[in-house]
mmCIF file of C-alpha atoms (C1' of nucleotides) and ligand atoms in Angstrom:
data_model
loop_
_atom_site.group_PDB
_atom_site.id
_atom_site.type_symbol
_atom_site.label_atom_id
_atom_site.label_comp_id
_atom_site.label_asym_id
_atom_site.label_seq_id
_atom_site.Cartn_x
_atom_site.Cartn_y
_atom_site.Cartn_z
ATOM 1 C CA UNK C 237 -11.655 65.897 100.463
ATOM 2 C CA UNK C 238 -15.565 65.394 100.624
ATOM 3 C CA UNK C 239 -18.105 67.821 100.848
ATOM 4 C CA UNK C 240 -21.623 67.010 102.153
ATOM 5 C CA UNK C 241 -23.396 65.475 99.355
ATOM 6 C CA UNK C 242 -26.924 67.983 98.089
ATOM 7 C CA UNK C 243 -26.006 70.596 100.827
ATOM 8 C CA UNK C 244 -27.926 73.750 99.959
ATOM 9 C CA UNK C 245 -26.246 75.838 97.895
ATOM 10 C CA UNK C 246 -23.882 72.801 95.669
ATOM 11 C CA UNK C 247 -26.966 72.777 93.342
ATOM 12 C CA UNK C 248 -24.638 73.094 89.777
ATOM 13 C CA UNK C 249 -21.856 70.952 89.162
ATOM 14 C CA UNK C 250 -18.776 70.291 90.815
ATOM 15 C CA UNK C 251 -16.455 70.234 87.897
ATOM 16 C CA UNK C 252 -17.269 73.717 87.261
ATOM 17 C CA UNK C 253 -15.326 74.566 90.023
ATOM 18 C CA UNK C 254 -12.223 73.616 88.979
ATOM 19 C CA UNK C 255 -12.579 75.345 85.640
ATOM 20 C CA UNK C 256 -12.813 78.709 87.859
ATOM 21 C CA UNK C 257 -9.972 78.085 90.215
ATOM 22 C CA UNK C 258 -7.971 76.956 87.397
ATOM 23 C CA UNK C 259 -9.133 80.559 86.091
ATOM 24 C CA UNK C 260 -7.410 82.010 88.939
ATOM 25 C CA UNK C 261 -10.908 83.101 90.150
ATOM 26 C CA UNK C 262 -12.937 81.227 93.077
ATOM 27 C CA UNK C 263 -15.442 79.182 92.984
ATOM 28 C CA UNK C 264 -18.623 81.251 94.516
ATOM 29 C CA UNK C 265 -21.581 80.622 93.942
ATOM 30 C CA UNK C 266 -22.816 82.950 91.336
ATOM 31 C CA UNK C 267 -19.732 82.292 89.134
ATOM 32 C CA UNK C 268 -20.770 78.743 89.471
ATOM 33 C CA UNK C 269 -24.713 79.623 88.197
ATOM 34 C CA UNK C 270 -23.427 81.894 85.617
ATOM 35 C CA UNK C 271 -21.036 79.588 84.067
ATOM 36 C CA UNK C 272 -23.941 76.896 84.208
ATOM 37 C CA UNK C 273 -26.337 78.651 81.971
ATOM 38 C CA UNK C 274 -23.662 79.664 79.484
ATOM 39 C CA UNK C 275 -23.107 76.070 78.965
ATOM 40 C CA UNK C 276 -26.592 74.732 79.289
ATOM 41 C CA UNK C 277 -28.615 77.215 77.455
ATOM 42 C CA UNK C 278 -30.032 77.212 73.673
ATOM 43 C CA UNK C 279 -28.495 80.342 73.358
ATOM 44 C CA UNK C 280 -24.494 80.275 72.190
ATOM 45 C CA UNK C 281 -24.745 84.510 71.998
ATOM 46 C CA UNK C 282 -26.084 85.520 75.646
ATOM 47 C CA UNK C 283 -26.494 89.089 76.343
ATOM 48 C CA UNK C 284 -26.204 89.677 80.296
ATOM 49 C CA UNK C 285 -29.742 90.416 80.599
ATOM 50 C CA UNK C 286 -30.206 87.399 78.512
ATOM 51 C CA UNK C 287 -27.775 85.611 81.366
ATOM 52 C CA UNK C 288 -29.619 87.262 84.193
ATOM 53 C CA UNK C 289 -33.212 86.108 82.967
ATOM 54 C CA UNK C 290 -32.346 82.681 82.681
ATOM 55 C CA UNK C 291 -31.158 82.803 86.103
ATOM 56 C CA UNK C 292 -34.512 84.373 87.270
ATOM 57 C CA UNK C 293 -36.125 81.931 85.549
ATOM 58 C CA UNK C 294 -34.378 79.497 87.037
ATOM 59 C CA UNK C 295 -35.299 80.807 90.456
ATOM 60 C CA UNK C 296 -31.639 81.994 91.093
ATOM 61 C CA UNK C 297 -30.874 84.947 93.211
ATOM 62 C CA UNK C 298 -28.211 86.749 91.363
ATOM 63 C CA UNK C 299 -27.881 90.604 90.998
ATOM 64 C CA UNK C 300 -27.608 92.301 87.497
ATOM 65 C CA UNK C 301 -24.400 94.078 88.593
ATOM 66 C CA UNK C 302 -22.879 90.734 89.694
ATOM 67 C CA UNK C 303 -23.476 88.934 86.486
ATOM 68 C CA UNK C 304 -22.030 92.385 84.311
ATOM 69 C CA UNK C 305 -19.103 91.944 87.134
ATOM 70 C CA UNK C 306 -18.492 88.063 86.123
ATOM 71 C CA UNK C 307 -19.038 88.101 82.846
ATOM 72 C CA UNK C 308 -16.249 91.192 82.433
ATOM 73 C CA UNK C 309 -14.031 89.075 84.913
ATOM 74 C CA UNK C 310 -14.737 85.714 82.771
ATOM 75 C CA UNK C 311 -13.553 87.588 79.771
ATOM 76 C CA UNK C 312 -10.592 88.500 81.165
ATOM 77 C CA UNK C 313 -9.615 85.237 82.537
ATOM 78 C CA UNK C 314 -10.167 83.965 79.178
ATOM 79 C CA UNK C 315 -13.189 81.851 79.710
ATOM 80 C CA UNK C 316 -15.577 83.599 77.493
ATOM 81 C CA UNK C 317 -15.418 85.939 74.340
ATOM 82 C CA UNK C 318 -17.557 89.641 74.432
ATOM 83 C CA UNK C 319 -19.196 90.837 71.132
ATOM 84 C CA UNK C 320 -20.432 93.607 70.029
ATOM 85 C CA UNK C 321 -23.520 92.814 67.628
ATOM 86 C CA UNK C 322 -25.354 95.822 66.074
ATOM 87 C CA UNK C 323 -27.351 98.147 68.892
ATOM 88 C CA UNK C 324 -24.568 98.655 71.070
ATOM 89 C CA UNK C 325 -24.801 96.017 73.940
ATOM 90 C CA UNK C 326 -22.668 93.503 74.858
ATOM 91 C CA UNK C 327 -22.784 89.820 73.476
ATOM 92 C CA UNK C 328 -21.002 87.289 75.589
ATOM 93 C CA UNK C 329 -20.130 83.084 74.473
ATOM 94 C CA UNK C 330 -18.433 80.903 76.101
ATOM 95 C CA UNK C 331 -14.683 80.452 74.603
ATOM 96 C CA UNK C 332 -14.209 77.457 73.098
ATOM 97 C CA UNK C 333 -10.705 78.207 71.623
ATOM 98 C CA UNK C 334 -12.061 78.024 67.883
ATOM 99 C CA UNK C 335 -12.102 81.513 66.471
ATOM 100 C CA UNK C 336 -14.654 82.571 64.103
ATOM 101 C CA UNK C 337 -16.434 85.110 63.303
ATOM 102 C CA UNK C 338 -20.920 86.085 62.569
ATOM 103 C CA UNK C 339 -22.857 86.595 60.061
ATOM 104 C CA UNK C 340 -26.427 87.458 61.861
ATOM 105 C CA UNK C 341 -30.693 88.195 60.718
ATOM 106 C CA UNK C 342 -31.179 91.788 60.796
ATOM 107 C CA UNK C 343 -34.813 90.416 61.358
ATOM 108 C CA UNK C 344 -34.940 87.557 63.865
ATOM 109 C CA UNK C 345 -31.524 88.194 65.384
ATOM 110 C CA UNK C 346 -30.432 84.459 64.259
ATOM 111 C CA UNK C 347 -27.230 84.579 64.683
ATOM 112 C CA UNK C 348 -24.292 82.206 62.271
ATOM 113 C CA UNK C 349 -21.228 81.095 62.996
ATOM 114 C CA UNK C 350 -18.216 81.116 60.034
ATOM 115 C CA UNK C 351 -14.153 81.268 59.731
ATOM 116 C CA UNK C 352 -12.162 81.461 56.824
ATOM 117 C CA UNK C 353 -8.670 81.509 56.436
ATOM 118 C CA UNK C 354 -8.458 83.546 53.644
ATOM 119 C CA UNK C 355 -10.219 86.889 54.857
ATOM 120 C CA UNK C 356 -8.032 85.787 58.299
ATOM 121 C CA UNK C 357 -4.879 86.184 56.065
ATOM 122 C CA UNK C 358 -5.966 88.736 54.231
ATOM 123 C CA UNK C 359 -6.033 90.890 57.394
ATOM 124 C CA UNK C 360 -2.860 89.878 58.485
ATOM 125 C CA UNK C 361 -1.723 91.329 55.148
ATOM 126 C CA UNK C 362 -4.153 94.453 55.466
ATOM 127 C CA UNK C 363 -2.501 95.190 59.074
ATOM 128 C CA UNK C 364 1.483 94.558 58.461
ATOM 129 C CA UNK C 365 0.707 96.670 54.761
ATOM 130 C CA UNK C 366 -0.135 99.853 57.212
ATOM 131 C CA UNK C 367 2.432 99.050 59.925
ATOM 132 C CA UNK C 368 -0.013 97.910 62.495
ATOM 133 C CA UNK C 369 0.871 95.039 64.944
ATOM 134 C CA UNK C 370 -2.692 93.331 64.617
ATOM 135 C CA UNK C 371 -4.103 92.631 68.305
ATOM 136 C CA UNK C 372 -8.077 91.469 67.407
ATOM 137 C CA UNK C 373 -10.506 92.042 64.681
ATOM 138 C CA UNK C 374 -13.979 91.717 64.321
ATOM 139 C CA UNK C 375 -16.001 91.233 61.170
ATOM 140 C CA UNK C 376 -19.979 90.805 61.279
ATOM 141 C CA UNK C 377 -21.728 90.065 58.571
ATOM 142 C CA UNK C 378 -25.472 91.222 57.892
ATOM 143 C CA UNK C 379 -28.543 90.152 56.236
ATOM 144 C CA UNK C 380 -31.675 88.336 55.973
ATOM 145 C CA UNK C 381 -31.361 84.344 57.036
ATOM 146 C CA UNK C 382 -33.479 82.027 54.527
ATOM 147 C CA UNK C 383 -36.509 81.975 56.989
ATOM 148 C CA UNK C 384 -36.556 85.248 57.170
ATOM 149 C CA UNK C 385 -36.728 85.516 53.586
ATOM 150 C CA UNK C 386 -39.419 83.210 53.098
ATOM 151 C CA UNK C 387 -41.526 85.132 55.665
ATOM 152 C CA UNK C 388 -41.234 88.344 53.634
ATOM 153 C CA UNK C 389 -41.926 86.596 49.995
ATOM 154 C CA UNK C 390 -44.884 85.158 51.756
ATOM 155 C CA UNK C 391 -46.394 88.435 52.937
ATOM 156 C CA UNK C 392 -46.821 89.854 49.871
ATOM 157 C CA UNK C 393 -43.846 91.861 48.292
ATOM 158 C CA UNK W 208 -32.936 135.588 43.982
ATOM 159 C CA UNK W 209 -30.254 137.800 46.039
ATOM 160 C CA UNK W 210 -29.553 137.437 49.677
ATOM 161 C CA UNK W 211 -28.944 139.916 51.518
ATOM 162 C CA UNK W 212 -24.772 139.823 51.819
ATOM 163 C CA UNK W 213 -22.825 139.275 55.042
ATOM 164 C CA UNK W 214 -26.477 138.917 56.562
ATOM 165 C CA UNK W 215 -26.692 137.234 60.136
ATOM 166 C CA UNK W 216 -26.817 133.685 59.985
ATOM 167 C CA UNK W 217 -25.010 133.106 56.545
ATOM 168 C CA UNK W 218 -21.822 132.214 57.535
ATOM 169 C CA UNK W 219 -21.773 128.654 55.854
ATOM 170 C CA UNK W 220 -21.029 128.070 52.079
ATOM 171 C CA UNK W 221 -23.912 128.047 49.433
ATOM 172 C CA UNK W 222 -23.398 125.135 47.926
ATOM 173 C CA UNK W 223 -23.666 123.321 50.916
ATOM 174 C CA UNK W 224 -27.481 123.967 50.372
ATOM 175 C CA UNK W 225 -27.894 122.487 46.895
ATOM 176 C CA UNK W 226 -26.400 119.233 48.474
ATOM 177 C CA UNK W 227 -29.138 119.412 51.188
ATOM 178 C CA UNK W 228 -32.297 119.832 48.929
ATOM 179 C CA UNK W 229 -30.752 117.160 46.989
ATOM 180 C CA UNK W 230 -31.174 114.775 50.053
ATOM 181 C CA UNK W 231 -34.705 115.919 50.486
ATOM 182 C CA UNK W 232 -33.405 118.253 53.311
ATOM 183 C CA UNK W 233 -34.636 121.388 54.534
ATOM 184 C CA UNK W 234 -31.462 123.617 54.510
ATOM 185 C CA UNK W 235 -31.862 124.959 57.863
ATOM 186 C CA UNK W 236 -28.846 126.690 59.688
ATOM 187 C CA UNK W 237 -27.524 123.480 62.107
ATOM 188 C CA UNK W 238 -27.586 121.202 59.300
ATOM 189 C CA UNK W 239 -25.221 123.387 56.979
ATOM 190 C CA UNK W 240 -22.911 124.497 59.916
ATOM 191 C CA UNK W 241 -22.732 120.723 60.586
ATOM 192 C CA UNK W 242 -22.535 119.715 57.023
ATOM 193 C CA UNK W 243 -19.552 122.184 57.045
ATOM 194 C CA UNK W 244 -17.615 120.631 60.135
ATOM 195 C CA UNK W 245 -18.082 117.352 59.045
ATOM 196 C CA UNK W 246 -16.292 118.527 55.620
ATOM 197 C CA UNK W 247 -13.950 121.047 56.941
ATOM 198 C CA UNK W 248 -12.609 119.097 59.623
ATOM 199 C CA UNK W 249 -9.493 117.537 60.098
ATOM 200 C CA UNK W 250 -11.031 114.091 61.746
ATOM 201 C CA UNK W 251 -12.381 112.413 59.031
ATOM 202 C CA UNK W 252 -14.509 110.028 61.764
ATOM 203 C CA UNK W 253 -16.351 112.280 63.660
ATOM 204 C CA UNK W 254 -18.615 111.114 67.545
ATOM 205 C CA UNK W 255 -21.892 113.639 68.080
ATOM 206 C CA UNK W 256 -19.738 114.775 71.137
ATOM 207 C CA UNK W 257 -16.626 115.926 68.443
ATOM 208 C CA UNK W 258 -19.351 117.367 66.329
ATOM 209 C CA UNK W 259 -20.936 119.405 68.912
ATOM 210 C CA UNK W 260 -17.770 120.731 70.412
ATOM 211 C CA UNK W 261 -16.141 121.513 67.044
ATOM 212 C CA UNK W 262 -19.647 123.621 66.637
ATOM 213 C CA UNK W 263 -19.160 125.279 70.244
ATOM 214 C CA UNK W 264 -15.295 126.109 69.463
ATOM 215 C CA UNK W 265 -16.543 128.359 66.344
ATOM 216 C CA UNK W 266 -19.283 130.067 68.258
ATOM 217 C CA UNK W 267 -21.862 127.966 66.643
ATOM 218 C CA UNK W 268 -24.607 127.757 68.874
ATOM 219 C CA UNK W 269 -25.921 124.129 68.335
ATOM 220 C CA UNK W 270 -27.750 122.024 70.875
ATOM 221 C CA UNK W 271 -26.486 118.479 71.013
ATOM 222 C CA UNK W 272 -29.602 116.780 70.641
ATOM 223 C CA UNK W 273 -29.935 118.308 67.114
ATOM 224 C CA UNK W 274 -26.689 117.206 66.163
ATOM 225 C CA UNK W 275 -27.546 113.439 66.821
ATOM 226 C CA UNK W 276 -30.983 114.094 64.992
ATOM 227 C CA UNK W 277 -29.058 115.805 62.032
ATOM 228 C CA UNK W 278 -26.294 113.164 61.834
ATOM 229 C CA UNK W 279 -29.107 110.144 62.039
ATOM 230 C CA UNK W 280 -31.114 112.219 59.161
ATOM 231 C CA UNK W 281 -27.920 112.391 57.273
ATOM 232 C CA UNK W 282 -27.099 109.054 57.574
ATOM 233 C CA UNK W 283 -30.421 108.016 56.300
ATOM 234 C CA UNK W 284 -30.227 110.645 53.565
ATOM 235 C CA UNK W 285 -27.028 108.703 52.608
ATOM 236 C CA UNK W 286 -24.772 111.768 53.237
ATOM 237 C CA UNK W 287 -22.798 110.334 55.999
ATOM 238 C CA UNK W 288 -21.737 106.733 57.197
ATOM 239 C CA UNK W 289 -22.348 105.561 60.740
ATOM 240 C CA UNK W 290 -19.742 103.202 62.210
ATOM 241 C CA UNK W 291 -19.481 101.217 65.909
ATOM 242 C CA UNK W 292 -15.839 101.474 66.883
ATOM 243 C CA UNK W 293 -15.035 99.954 69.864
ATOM 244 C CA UNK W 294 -16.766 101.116 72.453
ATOM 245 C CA UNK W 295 -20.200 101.170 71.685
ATOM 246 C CA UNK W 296 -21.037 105.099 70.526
ATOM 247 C CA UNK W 297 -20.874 105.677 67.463
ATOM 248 C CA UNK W 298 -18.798 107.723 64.658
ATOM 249 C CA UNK W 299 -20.000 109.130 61.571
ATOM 250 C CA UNK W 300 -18.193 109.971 58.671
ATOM 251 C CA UNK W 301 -19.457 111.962 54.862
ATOM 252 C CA UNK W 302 -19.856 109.287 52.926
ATOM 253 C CA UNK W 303 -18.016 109.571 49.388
ATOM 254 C CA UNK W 304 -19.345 106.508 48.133
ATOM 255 C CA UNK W 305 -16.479 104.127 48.156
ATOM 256 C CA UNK W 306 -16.972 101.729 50.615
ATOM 257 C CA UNK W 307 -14.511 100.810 52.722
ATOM 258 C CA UNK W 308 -13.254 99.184 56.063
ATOM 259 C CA UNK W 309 -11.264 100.293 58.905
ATOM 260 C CA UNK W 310 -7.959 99.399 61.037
ATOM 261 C CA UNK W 311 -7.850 101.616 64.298
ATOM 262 C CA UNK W 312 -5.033 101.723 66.939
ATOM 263 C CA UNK W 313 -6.218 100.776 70.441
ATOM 264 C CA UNK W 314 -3.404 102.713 71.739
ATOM 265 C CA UNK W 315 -3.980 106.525 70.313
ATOM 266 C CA UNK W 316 -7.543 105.751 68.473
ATOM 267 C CA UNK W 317 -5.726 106.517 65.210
ATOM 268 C CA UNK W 318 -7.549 105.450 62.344
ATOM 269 C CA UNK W 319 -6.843 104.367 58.708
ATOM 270 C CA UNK W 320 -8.944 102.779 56.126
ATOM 271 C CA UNK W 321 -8.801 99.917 53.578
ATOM 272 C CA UNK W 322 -10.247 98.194 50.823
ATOM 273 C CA UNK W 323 -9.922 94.709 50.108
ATOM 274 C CA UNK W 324 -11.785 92.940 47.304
ATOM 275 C CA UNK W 325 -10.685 89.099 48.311
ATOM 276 C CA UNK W 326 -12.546 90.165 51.731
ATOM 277 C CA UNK W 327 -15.307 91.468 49.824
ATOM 278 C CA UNK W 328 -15.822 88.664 47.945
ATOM 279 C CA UNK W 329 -15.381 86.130 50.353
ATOM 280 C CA UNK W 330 -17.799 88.107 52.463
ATOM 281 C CA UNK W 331 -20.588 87.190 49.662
ATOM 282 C CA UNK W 332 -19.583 83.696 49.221
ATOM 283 C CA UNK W 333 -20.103 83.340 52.945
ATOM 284 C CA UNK W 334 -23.360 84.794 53.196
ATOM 285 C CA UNK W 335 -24.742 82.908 50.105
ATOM 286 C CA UNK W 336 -23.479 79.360 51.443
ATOM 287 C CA UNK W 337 -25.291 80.174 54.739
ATOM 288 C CA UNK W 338 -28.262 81.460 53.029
ATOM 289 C CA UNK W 339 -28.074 84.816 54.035
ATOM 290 C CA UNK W 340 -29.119 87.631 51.734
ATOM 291 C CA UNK W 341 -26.579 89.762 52.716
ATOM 292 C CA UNK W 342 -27.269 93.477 53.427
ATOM 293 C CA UNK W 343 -24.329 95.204 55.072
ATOM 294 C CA UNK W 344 -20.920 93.768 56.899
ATOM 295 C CA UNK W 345 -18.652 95.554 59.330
ATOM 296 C CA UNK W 346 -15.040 94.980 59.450
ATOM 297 C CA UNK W 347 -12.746 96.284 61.976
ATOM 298 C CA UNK W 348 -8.958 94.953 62.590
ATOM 299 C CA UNK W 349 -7.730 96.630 65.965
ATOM 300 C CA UNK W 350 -3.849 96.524 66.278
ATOM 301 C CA UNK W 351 -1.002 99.121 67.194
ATOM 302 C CA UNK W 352 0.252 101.582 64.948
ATOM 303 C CA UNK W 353 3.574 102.217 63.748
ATOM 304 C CA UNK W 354 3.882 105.234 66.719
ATOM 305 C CA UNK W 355 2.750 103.682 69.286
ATOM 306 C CA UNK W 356 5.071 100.561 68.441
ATOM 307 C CA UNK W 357 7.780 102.995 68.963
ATOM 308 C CA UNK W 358 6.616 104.623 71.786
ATOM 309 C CA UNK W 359 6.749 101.288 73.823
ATOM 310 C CA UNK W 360 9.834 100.422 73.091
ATOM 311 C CA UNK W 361 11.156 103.866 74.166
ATOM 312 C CA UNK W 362 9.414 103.410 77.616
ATOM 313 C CA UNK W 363 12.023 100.113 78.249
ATOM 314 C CA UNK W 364 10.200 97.148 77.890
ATOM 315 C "C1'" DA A 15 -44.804 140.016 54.442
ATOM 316 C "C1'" DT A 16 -47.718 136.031 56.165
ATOM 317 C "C1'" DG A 17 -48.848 131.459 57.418
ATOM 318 C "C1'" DG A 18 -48.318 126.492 57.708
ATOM 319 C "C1'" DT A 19 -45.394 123.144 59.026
ATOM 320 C "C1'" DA A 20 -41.017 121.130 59.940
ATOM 321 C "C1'" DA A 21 -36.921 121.886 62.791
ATOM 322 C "C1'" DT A 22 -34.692 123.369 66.940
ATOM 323 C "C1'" DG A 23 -33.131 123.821 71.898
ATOM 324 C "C1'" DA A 24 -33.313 122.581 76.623
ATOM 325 C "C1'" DG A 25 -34.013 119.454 79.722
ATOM 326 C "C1'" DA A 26 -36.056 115.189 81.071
ATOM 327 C "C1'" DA A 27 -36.099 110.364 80.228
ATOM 328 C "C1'" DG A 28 -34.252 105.974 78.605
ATOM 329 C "C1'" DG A 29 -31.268 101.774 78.226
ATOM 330 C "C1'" DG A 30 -27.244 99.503 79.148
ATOM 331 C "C1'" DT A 31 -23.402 99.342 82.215
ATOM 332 C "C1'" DT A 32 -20.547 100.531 86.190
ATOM 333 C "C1'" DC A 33 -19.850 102.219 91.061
ATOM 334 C "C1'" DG A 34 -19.998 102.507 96.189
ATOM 335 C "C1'" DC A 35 -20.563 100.370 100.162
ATOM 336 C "C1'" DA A 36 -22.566 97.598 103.819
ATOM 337 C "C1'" DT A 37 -23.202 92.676 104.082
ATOM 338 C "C1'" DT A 38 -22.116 87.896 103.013
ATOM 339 C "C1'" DG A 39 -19.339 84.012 101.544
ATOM 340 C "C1'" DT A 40 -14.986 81.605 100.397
ATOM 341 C "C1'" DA A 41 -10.509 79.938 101.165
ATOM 342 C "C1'" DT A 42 -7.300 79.344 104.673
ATOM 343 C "C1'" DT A 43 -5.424 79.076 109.095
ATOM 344 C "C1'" DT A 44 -5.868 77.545 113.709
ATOM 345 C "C1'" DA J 248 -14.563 72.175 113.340
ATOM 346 C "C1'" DA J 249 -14.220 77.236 114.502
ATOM 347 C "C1'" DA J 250 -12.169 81.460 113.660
ATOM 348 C "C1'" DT J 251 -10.031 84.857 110.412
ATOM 349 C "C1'" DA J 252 -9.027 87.778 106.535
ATOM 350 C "C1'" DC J 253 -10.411 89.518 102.609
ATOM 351 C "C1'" DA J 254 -12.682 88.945 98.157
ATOM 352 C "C1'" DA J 255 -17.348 88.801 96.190
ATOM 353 C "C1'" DT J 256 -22.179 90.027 96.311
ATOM 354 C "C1'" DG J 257 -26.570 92.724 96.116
ATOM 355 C "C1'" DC J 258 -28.763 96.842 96.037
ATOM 356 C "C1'" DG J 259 -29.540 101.292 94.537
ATOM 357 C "C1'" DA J 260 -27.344 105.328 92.886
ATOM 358 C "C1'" DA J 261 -24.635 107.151 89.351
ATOM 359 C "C1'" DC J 262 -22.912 107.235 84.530
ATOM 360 C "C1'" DC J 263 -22.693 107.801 79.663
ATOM 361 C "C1'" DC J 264 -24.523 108.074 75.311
ATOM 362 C "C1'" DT J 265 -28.616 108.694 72.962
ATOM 363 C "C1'" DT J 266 -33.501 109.686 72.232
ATOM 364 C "C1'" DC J 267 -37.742 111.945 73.461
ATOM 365 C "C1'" DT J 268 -41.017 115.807 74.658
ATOM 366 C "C1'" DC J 269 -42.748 119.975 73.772
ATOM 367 C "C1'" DA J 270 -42.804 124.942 73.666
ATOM 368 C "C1'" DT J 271 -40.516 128.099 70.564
ATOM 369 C "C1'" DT J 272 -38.377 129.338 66.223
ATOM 370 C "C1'" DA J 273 -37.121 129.173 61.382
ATOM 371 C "C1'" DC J 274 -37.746 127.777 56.658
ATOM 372 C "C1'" DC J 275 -39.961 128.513 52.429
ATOM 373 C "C1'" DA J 276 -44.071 128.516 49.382
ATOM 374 C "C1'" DT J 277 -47.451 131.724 48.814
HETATM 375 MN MN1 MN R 50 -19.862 82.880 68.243
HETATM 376 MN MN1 MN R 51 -13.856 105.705 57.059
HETATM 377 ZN ZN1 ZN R 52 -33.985 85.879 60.266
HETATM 378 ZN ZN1 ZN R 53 -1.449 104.529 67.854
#
DNA sequence: ATGGTAATGAGAAGGGTTCGCATTGTATTT
DNA sequence: AAATACAATGCGAACCCTTCTCATTACCAT
């Protein structure tokens, strides 16, 4: 099967494609944008008006709603992992299979990446000692990063 | 200094007041009758919404956006603890000064708390090796409680 | 009891997210 | 390649929780 080569519209990648149908979700256009600048972007943690700037920026046409719509449908296919960092709004990453969890600046917003086993067994513990069947957990750390720190030394204080 | 007894107004405890001045509080009427459901009550994690209807079921006569100002003055007053459950909106709690963490059934919201010092410990390792200077951490594990374990079993399945 | 100032109540406004629906696009069948 | 059937999109309205605005009221030191 060939499709015409640079038609309008086959802008990102083609391999993308697959990823979606293999999602059981097809392969429109938006999904196709959206999944692009999750994977090209600096950004690993992507808000979805993070997501939706980019794709202005990019000179994209994409509503807000449809990129909240995606995103949620993405998640539940599996393809990407929601947070919920401090202030209430949704964090979104692509899901690379690798859990861990994030320690983040409660000044610049950096945001770190970390597992370890041992807090991951202690929960396991934690949940069977008061009868729960564990589903998910979530465990942010907070603080200052080391530039951050550096910044507030150097203004005095 | 006597008060006049029984007057209008002068439902709530006394002591109540003590605890406010303490906290650099004015002891006006909605912060002790809120004070006093947060105590009294038999949720020990508490939304605004629970507040203010627990407040309209006794007659109180509250508006809601003085409940969220009270609870965020109490949290910064150190009286109460503010948590993110799932969900985004968040649920306070009187704070009795031992920390703790929380395990909460996605099924019937139940939730129990725990205190792990392993965790705790790890948690500071963590932030150290990444050069954090850690200020806070949130910890949720999500799971199904004993209950609701038996109440899908009894629906077949 | 009086006055000065902080706190309250009611409703409007805000920010993030979801909904409703007419329009458009995708996968599939001719 | 053209037609078809239905899922996906874009837009604005609606939502929900929370905060803000400001006229009115209540606390508390005098
Ligand atoms: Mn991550
Ligand atoms: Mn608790
Ligand atoms: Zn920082
Ligand atoms: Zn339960």
């Amino acid at each position: 099967m060939i499709t015409q080569a640079g038609a309008p519209g086959t802008a990102t990648g083609a391999m993308e494609s697959q990823d979606l149908k293999k999602a059981g979700l097809k392969a429109t256009l938006p999904r196709l944008k959206i999944l692009n600048i999750l994977e090209k972007s600096r950004l690993r943690h992507m808000s979805a008006e993070d997501v939706y700037k980019a794709l202005m920026e990019t000179g994209e046409d994409v509503g807000l709603a449809t990129v909240y719509r995606v995103l949620t449908q993405f998640e539940s296919a599996g393809l990407v992992r929601r947070h919920h960092f401090e202030g209430g709004h949704s964090v979104f990453e692509l899901d690379h299979g690798k859990h861990h969890d994030h320690i983040l600046c409660i000044k610049c917003g950096r945001v770190d990446e970390f597992m370890d086993e041992t807090i991951e067994e202690r929960q396991r513990v934690i949940a069977r000692k008061a009868g729960y069947d564990m589903t998910d957990h979530s465990l942010y750390i907070y603080g200052i990063c080391t530039d951050c720190q550096k910044k507030e030394k150097g203004r005095g204080r």
